[in-house]
CSV table of C-alpha atoms in Angstrom, one decimal:
chain,number,residue,atom,x,y,z
A,24,MET,CA,143.6,-25.9,-121.4
A,25,LYS,CA,146.0,-22.4,-121.5
A,26,LYS,CA,143.6,-20.8,-120.9
A,27,LEU,CA,142.9,-22.8,-117.3
A,28,LEU,CA,146.1,-23.5,-116.8
A,29,THR,CA,147.1,-19.4,-116.6
A,30,GLY,CA,144.1,-18.5,-114.3
A,31,ALA,CA,145.0,-21.3,-112.6
A,32,MET,CA,148.8,-19.9,-111.9
A,33,PHE,CA,147.5,-16.6,-111.2
A,34,ALA,CA,145.2,-18.0,-108.1
A,35,ALA,CA,148.2,-19.8,-106.9
A,36,LEU,CA,150.0,-16.6,-106.7
A,37,ALA,CA,147.8,-14.4,-105.3
A,38,THR,CA,147.0,-16.6,-102.8
A,39,GLY,CA,150.9,-17.1,-102.0
A,40,ALA,CA,150.8,-13.2,-101.5
A,41,GLN,CA,147.9,-12.8,-99.6
A,42,ALA,CA,149.4,-15.4,-96.9
A,43,ALA,CA,150.7,-13.8,-94.3
A,44,ASP,CA,154.0,-14.9,-91.4
A,45,ASP,CA,152.3,-16.0,-88.5
A,46,VAL,CA,153.9,-14.5,-85.2
A,47,THR,CA,152.8,-15.4,-81.5
A,48,LEU,CA,154.1,-12.5,-79.0
A,49,GLN,CA,154.3,-13.7,-74.9
A,50,LEU,CA,153.5,-10.5,-73.3
A,51,LYS,CA,155.1,-10.0,-69.8
A,52,TRP,CA,152.0,-9.3,-68.0
A,53,VAL,CA,148.5,-8.8,-68.1
A,54,THR,CA,146.7,-6.6,-70.9
A,55,GLN,CA,147.1,-3.7,-70.0
A,56,ALA,CA,148.1,-0.2,-71.6
A,57,GLN,CA,151.9,-1.2,-70.8
A,58,PHE,CA,151.4,-3.3,-74.0
A,59,ALA,CA,149.7,-0.4,-76.4
A,60,GLY,CA,151.8,-0.6,-79.2
A,61,TYR,CA,151.3,-3.8,-80.1
A,62,TYR,CA,147.6,-4.3,-80.1
A,63,VAL,CA,147.4,-0.3,-81.4
A,64,ALA,CA,149.9,-1.9,-84.2
A,65,GLN,CA,146.9,-4.7,-84.8
A,66,ALA,CA,143.4,-3.1,-84.3
A,67,LYS,CA,145.4,-0.5,-87.3
A,68,GLY,CA,146.7,-2.6,-88.6
A,69,PHE,CA,150.2,-2.0,-89.2
A,70,TYR,CA,151.0,-5.8,-88.8
A,71,GLU,CA,149.1,-6.7,-91.4
A,72,GLU,CA,150.4,-4.1,-94.0
A,73,GLU,CA,153.3,-5.9,-93.4
A,74,GLY,CA,152.1,-9.1,-94.1
A,75,LEU,CA,152.2,-10.5,-90.8
A,76,ASN,CA,149.6,-12.3,-88.3
A,77,VAL,CA,150.3,-11.4,-85.4
A,78,THR,CA,148.6,-13.2,-81.9
A,79,ILE,CA,149.3,-11.7,-78.6
A,80,LEU,CA,149.7,-13.3,-75.5
A,81,PRO,CA,148.8,-12.1,-73.2
A,82,GLY,CA,150.9,-13.2,-69.3
A,83,GLY,CA,149.9,-13.4,-66.2
A,84,PRO,CA,151.1,-14.1,-62.3
A,85,ASP,CA,152.0,-17.8,-64.1
A,86,VAL,CA,153.7,-17.2,-67.0
A,87,ALA,CA,156.9,-16.8,-67.3
A,88,PRO,CA,158.3,-15.4,-70.9
A,89,THR,CA,161.7,-16.9,-70.4
A,90,GLN,CA,159.7,-20.1,-69.8
A,91,VAL,CA,157.3,-20.1,-72.1
A,92,ILE,CA,160.2,-19.0,-75.5
A,93,ALA,CA,161.9,-21.8,-74.1
A,94,GLY,CA,159.0,-24.3,-75.0
A,95,GLY,CA,159.3,-23.4,-78.6
A,96,GLY,CA,155.6,-21.2,-77.2
A,97,ALA,CA,156.1,-18.0,-78.6
A,98,ASP,CA,158.0,-16.6,-81.6
A,99,VAL,CA,159.4,-13.4,-79.3
A,100,VAL,CA,158.4,-12.2,-75.7
A,101,VAL,CA,158.4,-8.6,-74.4
A,102,ASP,CA,160.4,-9.4,-70.9
A,103,TRP,CA,162.9,-7.1,-68.7
A,104,MET,CA,166.4,-6.9,-69.5
A,105,PRO,CA,167.5,-8.3,-65.9
A,106,SER,CA,165.5,-11.4,-66.1
A,107,ALA,CA,166.9,-12.0,-69.6
A,108,LEU,CA,170.9,-11.4,-69.3
A,109,ALA,CA,169.9,-13.2,-66.0
A,110,ALA,CA,168.3,-16.4,-68.5
A,111,ARG,CA,171.1,-16.3,-70.6
A,112,GLU,CA,174.1,-16.6,-68.4
A,113,LYS,CA,171.9,-19.4,-67.2
A,114,GLY,CA,172.0,-21.5,-70.6
A,115,LEU,CA,168.8,-20.0,-72.2
A,116,ALA,CA,170.2,-17.5,-75.2
A,117,LEU,CA,167.8,-15.1,-75.7
A,118,VAL,CA,168.6,-11.7,-77.8
A,119,ASN,CA,167.2,-8.3,-76.9
A,120,ILE,CA,166.0,-7.6,-80.6
A,121,ALA,CA,163.9,-4.2,-79.9
A,122,GLN,CA,164.1,-1.9,-77.4
A,123,PRO,CA,160.3,0.2,-76.8
A,124,PHE,CA,161.1,1.5,-73.7
A,125,LYS,CA,163.8,4.1,-73.2
A,126,SER,CA,163.0,4.5,-69.0
A,127,SER,CA,162.1,2.4,-66.1
A,128,GLY,CA,158.9,2.6,-64.5
A,129,MET,CA,160.3,0.7,-61.9
A,130,MET,CA,160.0,2.1,-57.9
A,131,LEU,CA,160.3,1.1,-54.6
A,132,THR,CA,156.4,3.4,-52.8
A,133,CYS,CA,156.6,3.7,-49.1
A,134,LEU,CA,154.4,5.1,-46.4
A,135,LYS,CA,155.6,7.7,-44.6
A,136,ASP,CA,154.9,7.0,-41.3
A,137,SER,CA,156.4,3.7,-40.5
A,138,GLY,CA,159.5,5.9,-40.9
A,139,VAL,CA,161.2,5.6,-43.5
A,140,ALA,CA,162.1,8.8,-45.4
A,141,THR,CA,165.1,8.4,-47.7
A,142,PRO,CA,167.1,4.6,-48.4
A,143,ALA,CA,169.4,4.9,-45.2
A,144,ASP,CA,166.4,4.0,-44.0
A,145,PHE,CA,165.1,1.1,-45.2
A,146,LYS,CA,167.8,-0.9,-42.8
A,147,GLY,CA,165.8,-3.0,-40.8
A,148,LYS,CA,162.2,-2.5,-42.5
A,149,THR,CA,160.7,-5.2,-43.9
A,150,LEU,CA,160.4,-4.4,-47.8
A,151,GLY,CA,157.6,-6.0,-50.7
A,152,VAL,CA,159.8,-7.0,-53.3
A,153,TRP,CA,158.2,-8.8,-56.5
A,154,PHE,CA,160.0,-12.4,-57.7
A,155,GLY,CA,159.9,-14.1,-60.9
A,156,GLY,CA,162.7,-12.3,-62.6
A,157,ASN,CA,161.7,-8.7,-61.0
A,158,GLU,CA,163.7,-8.8,-58.1
A,159,TYR,CA,167.2,-8.8,-60.2
A,160,PRO,CA,167.0,-4.5,-60.1
A,161,PHE,CA,165.9,-4.7,-56.6
A,162,LEU,CA,169.1,-7.0,-54.9
A,163,ASN,CA,171.5,-5.1,-57.1
A,164,TRP,CA,169.9,-1.8,-55.2
A,165,MET,CA,170.6,-3.9,-51.7
A,166,ASN,CA,173.4,-4.5,-52.7
A,167,LYS,CA,174.9,-1.3,-53.4
A,168,LEU,CA,173.6,0.2,-50.2
A,169,GLY,CA,175.4,-3.0,-48.5
A,170,LEU,CA,172.5,-4.3,-47.7
A,171,LYS,CA,172.2,-7.6,-47.1
A,172,THR,CA,168.6,-9.3,-48.0
A,173,ASP,CA,168.5,-12.5,-45.9
A,174,GLY,CA,167.2,-10.5,-42.6
A,175,SER,CA,169.6,-9.7,-41.0
A,176,ASP,CA,169.7,-6.0,-42.7
A,177,VAL,CA,166.1,-5.9,-44.5
A,178,THR,CA,163.3,-8.5,-44.4
A,179,VAL,CA,161.9,-9.4,-47.9
A,180,LEU,CA,158.9,-10.2,-48.7
A,181,LYS,CA,158.1,-12.1,-51.3
A,182,GLN,CA,154.5,-9.8,-52.4
A,183,GLY,CA,151.7,-10.5,-55.1
A,184,PHE,CA,151.0,-8.3,-58.0
A,185,ASN,CA,148.7,-6.4,-55.3
A,186,VAL,CA,149.4,-3.2,-53.0
A,187,ASP,CA,147.8,-5.4,-49.7
A,188,PRO,CA,150.9,-4.9,-48.2
A,189,LEU,CA,151.3,-1.5,-47.8
A,190,LEU,CA,147.8,-1.0,-47.3
A,191,GLN,CA,148.3,-3.6,-44.8
A,192,LYS,CA,151.3,-2.4,-43.4
A,193,GLN,CA,152.8,-5.8,-43.6
A,194,ALA,CA,155.5,-4.1,-45.1
A,195,ALA,CA,157.1,-0.3,-45.0
A,196,CYS,CA,157.6,-0.4,-48.6
A,197,ILE,CA,156.3,-2.2,-51.8
A,198,SER,CA,157.2,-2.6,-55.3
A,199,THR,CA,155.7,-0.4,-57.6
A,200,MET,CA,155.2,0.8,-61.1
A,201,THR,CA,154.7,4.0,-62.2
A,202,TYR,CA,152.0,4.1,-64.2
A,203,ASN,CA,150.1,0.8,-62.2
A,204,GLU,CA,150.7,-0.1,-58.9
A,205,TYR,CA,151.0,3.1,-57.6
A,206,TRP,CA,147.8,4.5,-58.4
A,207,GLN,CA,146.4,1.3,-57.1
A,208,VAL,CA,147.4,2.1,-53.9
A,209,ILE,CA,146.5,6.2,-54.4
A,210,ASP,CA,142.9,4.1,-55.9
A,211,ALA,CA,143.1,2.6,-52.8
A,212,GLY,CA,142.4,6.1,-50.9
A,213,VAL,CA,146.6,7.2,-49.7
A,214,THR,CA,147.6,10.3,-50.8
A,215,PRO,CA,150.7,10.8,-52.3
A,216,GLU,CA,151.7,13.3,-49.3
A,217,GLN,CA,151.5,10.1,-46.8
A,218,LEU,CA,154.2,8.1,-49.3
A,219,VAL,CA,157.6,8.4,-49.8
A,220,THR,CA,159.4,6.5,-53.5
A,221,PHE,CA,161.3,6.4,-55.0
A,222,LYS,CA,162.6,6.3,-58.6
A,223,TYR,CA,165.1,3.9,-59.8
A,224,GLU,CA,166.5,6.0,-62.2
A,225,ASP,CA,166.3,8.7,-59.5
A,226,GLU,CA,168.7,6.6,-57.7
A,227,GLY,CA,171.0,5.1,-60.5
A,228,VAL,CA,169.7,1.7,-60.2
A,229,ALA,CA,167.4,1.9,-63.3
A,230,THR,CA,167.4,-1.0,-65.8
A,231,LEU,CA,166.5,-1.6,-68.7
A,232,GLU,CA,162.6,-3.1,-69.1
A,233,ASP,CA,160.3,-3.7,-71.1
A,234,GLY,CA,162.5,-5.3,-74.5
A,235,LEU,CA,161.6,-7.5,-77.1
A,236,TYR,CA,163.7,-10.8,-77.1
A,237,VAL,CA,164.7,-14.1,-79.3
A,238,MET,CA,166.2,-17.0,-79.2
A,239,GLU,CA,169.1,-16.5,-80.8
A,240,GLU,CA,169.9,-19.8,-83.0
A,241,LYS,CA,166.1,-18.8,-84.6
A,242,LEU,CA,168.1,-15.5,-86.3
A,243,THR,CA,170.1,-17.8,-88.1
A,244,ASP,CA,167.6,-18.4,-90.4
A,245,PRO,CA,167.0,-15.3,-92.8
A,246,ALA,CA,163.3,-15.9,-93.2
A,247,PHE,CA,162.5,-15.4,-88.8
A,248,GLU,CA,165.2,-13.1,-88.9
A,249,GLU,CA,163.3,-10.3,-92.0
A,250,LYS,CA,160.1,-11.1,-90.4
A,251,MET,CA,161.1,-10.1,-87.1
A,252,VAL,CA,162.3,-6.9,-89.5
A,253,LYS,CA,158.6,-6.8,-89.9
A,254,PHE,CA,157.7,-7.3,-86.3
A,255,VAL,CA,159.5,-4.9,-85.0
A,256,ARG,CA,159.0,-2.1,-87.8
A,257,ALA,CA,154.6,-2.7,-87.0
A,258,SER,CA,155.2,-2.4,-83.6
A,259,MET,CA,157.1,0.1,-83.1
A,260,LYS,CA,154.4,2.4,-85.2
A,261,GLY,CA,151.9,1.1,-83.5
A,262,TRP,CA,154.6,2.6,-79.9
A,263,LYS,CA,154.8,6.1,-81.6
A,264,TYR,CA,150.9,5.5,-82.6
A,265,ALA,CA,150.6,5.5,-79.0
A,266,GLU,CA,152.0,7.9,-77.3
A,267,ALA,CA,150.6,10.2,-79.9
A,268,ASN,CA,147.0,9.5,-79.3
A,269,SER,CA,146.9,8.2,-76.0
A,270,ASP,CA,143.3,8.2,-75.1
A,271,GLU,CA,142.5,6.4,-77.8
A,272,ALA,CA,145.4,3.5,-77.7
A,273,ALA,CA,144.0,3.0,-74.5
A,274,MET,CA,141.1,2.5,-75.5
A,275,ILE,CA,142.2,0.1,-78.0
A,276,VAL,CA,144.0,-1.9,-75.2
A,277,LEU,CA,140.9,-2.1,-73.9
A,278,GLU,CA,138.7,-3.4,-76.8
A,279,ASN,CA,141.4,-6.6,-75.9
A,280,ASP,CA,140.7,-7.2,-72.6
A,281,GLU,CA,138.9,-10.1,-72.5
A,282,THR,CA,139.2,-10.6,-68.9
A,283,GLY,CA,136.9,-7.4,-68.1
A,284,ALA,CA,139.4,-5.6,-65.1
A,285,GLN,CA,140.4,-3.3,-66.5
A,286,THR,CA,138.8,0.1,-66.6
A,287,GLU,CA,138.9,3.1,-68.4
A,288,THR,CA,140.1,5.8,-66.0
A,289,HIS,CA,143.1,3.3,-65.2
A,290,GLN,CA,143.6,2.7,-69.2
A,291,LYS,CA,144.6,6.2,-70.3
A,292,ARG,CA,145.6,6.9,-67.1
A,293,MET,CA,148.7,4.3,-67.3
A,294,MET,CA,149.2,4.4,-70.8
A,295,GLY,CA,150.2,8.7,-69.9
A,296,GLU,CA,152.5,7.4,-68.0
A,297,ILE,CA,153.5,4.5,-70.8
A,298,ALA,CA,154.3,7.2,-73.0
A,299,LYS,CA,156.7,8.6,-70.5
A,300,LEU,CA,159.0,5.5,-70.8
A,301,THR,CA,158.7,5.2,-74.1
A,302,ALA,CA,159.2,8.4,-75.1
A,303,GLY,CA,163.1,8.4,-77.2
A,304,SER,CA,162.9,5.6,-78.5
A,305,ASN,CA,162.5,4.7,-81.8
A,306,GLY,CA,163.0,1.0,-80.8
A,307,ALA,CA,166.6,0.5,-81.3
A,308,LEU,CA,168.6,-0.3,-78.0
A,309,ASP,CA,171.1,2.3,-77.1
A,310,ALA,CA,174.2,0.7,-76.9
A,311,ALA,CA,174.7,3.0,-73.0
A,312,ASP,CA,171.4,1.9,-71.5
A,313,TYR,CA,172.7,-1.2,-72.4
A,314,ASP,CA,176.3,-1.8,-70.4
A,315,ARG,CA,174.8,1.2,-68.0
A,316,THR,CA,172.2,-2.2,-66.7
A,317,VAL,CA,174.9,-4.9,-67.7
A,318,ALA,CA,177.4,-2.9,-65.0
A,319,ALA,CA,174.1,-2.3,-62.4
A,320,LEU,CA,173.5,-6.3,-63.2
A,321,MET,CA,177.4,-7.2,-61.9
A,322,SER,CA,177.8,-5.6,-59.2
A,323,GLY,CA,176.2,-7.4,-56.7
A,324,GLY,CA,179.2,-7.9,-54.4
A,325,SER,CA,179.6,-11.4,-53.3
A,326,ASP,CA,176.2,-12.1,-54.8
A,327,PRO,CA,175.4,-10.4,-58.9
A,328,VAL,CA,172.4,-11.3,-60.5
A,329,ILE,CA,175.3,-12.5,-63.3
A,330,THR,CA,178.6,-12.8,-62.9
A,331,LYS,CA,179.9,-11.7,-66.4
A,332,ALA,CA,179.0,-9.2,-69.5
A,333,PRO,CA,177.3,-11.8,-71.4
A,334,GLU,CA,178.2,-12.0,-75.6
A,335,GLY,CA,176.2,-11.8,-78.2
A,336,ALA,CA,172.7,-10.5,-75.7
A,337,TRP,CA,171.6,-8.1,-78.4
A,338,THR,CA,171.5,-7.3,-81.8
A,339,ALA,CA,171.1,-4.5,-83.7
A,340,ALA,CA,170.8,-6.2,-87.6
A,341,ILE,CA,166.7,-6.0,-86.9
A,342,THR,CA,166.4,-2.1,-85.5
A,343,ASP,CA,168.8,-1.4,-88.3
A,344,LYS,CA,166.7,-2.8,-91.4
A,345,ALA,CA,163.5,-1.8,-89.6
A,346,LEU,CA,164.6,2.1,-89.3
A,347,LYS,CA,165.6,2.0,-92.8
């Protein structure tokens, strides 16, 4: 009987040791190299090494990460800081726990024959803009330029997640990312010489993009905090592996694309561009980058994205422990 009990105890302990903590991650967009670090961490067993069972949920045009996490559909989401801070000011207490992306990849891409050569030429033009939280950096930039977006100075075209408005000349400029839509324009047959691009980084209006966010109240649970420490540690290991092995990372992304919409050429090119944006980040949010983003979002004149500097919108506690 004693031997049977001892065996049962060992079996129970073994079962407990093997039980993984579940984590659900909601991405900001569809499966693509923009999120390679998470897919690499999963494929290479980095999450498993931390005792985590991670479910990665692709996003899409009808998926708002803030709404998903507010409804309890995810433990952690990937979102841009302007969207997260705007949501926080409206009552959704999101907290940044890690910042894999150091630089912004956002641009306005314009047809040269539209007459746009400098930002001063935006006046009187139609500009394509993404919404759903992606419009905040653009609105901040227009406010900085002193241009109204109600049609009196510039006309804002609510842009879908494609480049058709530029190709069909419905807009002089459209929103693009250095790693995605810009190359869609090129692949459509437009040459770089026919385009003028304005990178938000170069114009001094860049804000922090892909970061990891959780609900503030969840961080009061030590078990959840420890789970996030493990998640961030494994995720950043995945990101650094992806940076160093970009082609392999792109192929891992392709293996996880259930839609079949992505191509090897596009994902490899995208991963090369994404590596430039994650370079220099170990996952810890740089206070200066945060302050710059907050200042940009508050500088909107009569229509700022946020009206006051948020308190408690980010924490170094997770990355401090994850990077030890």
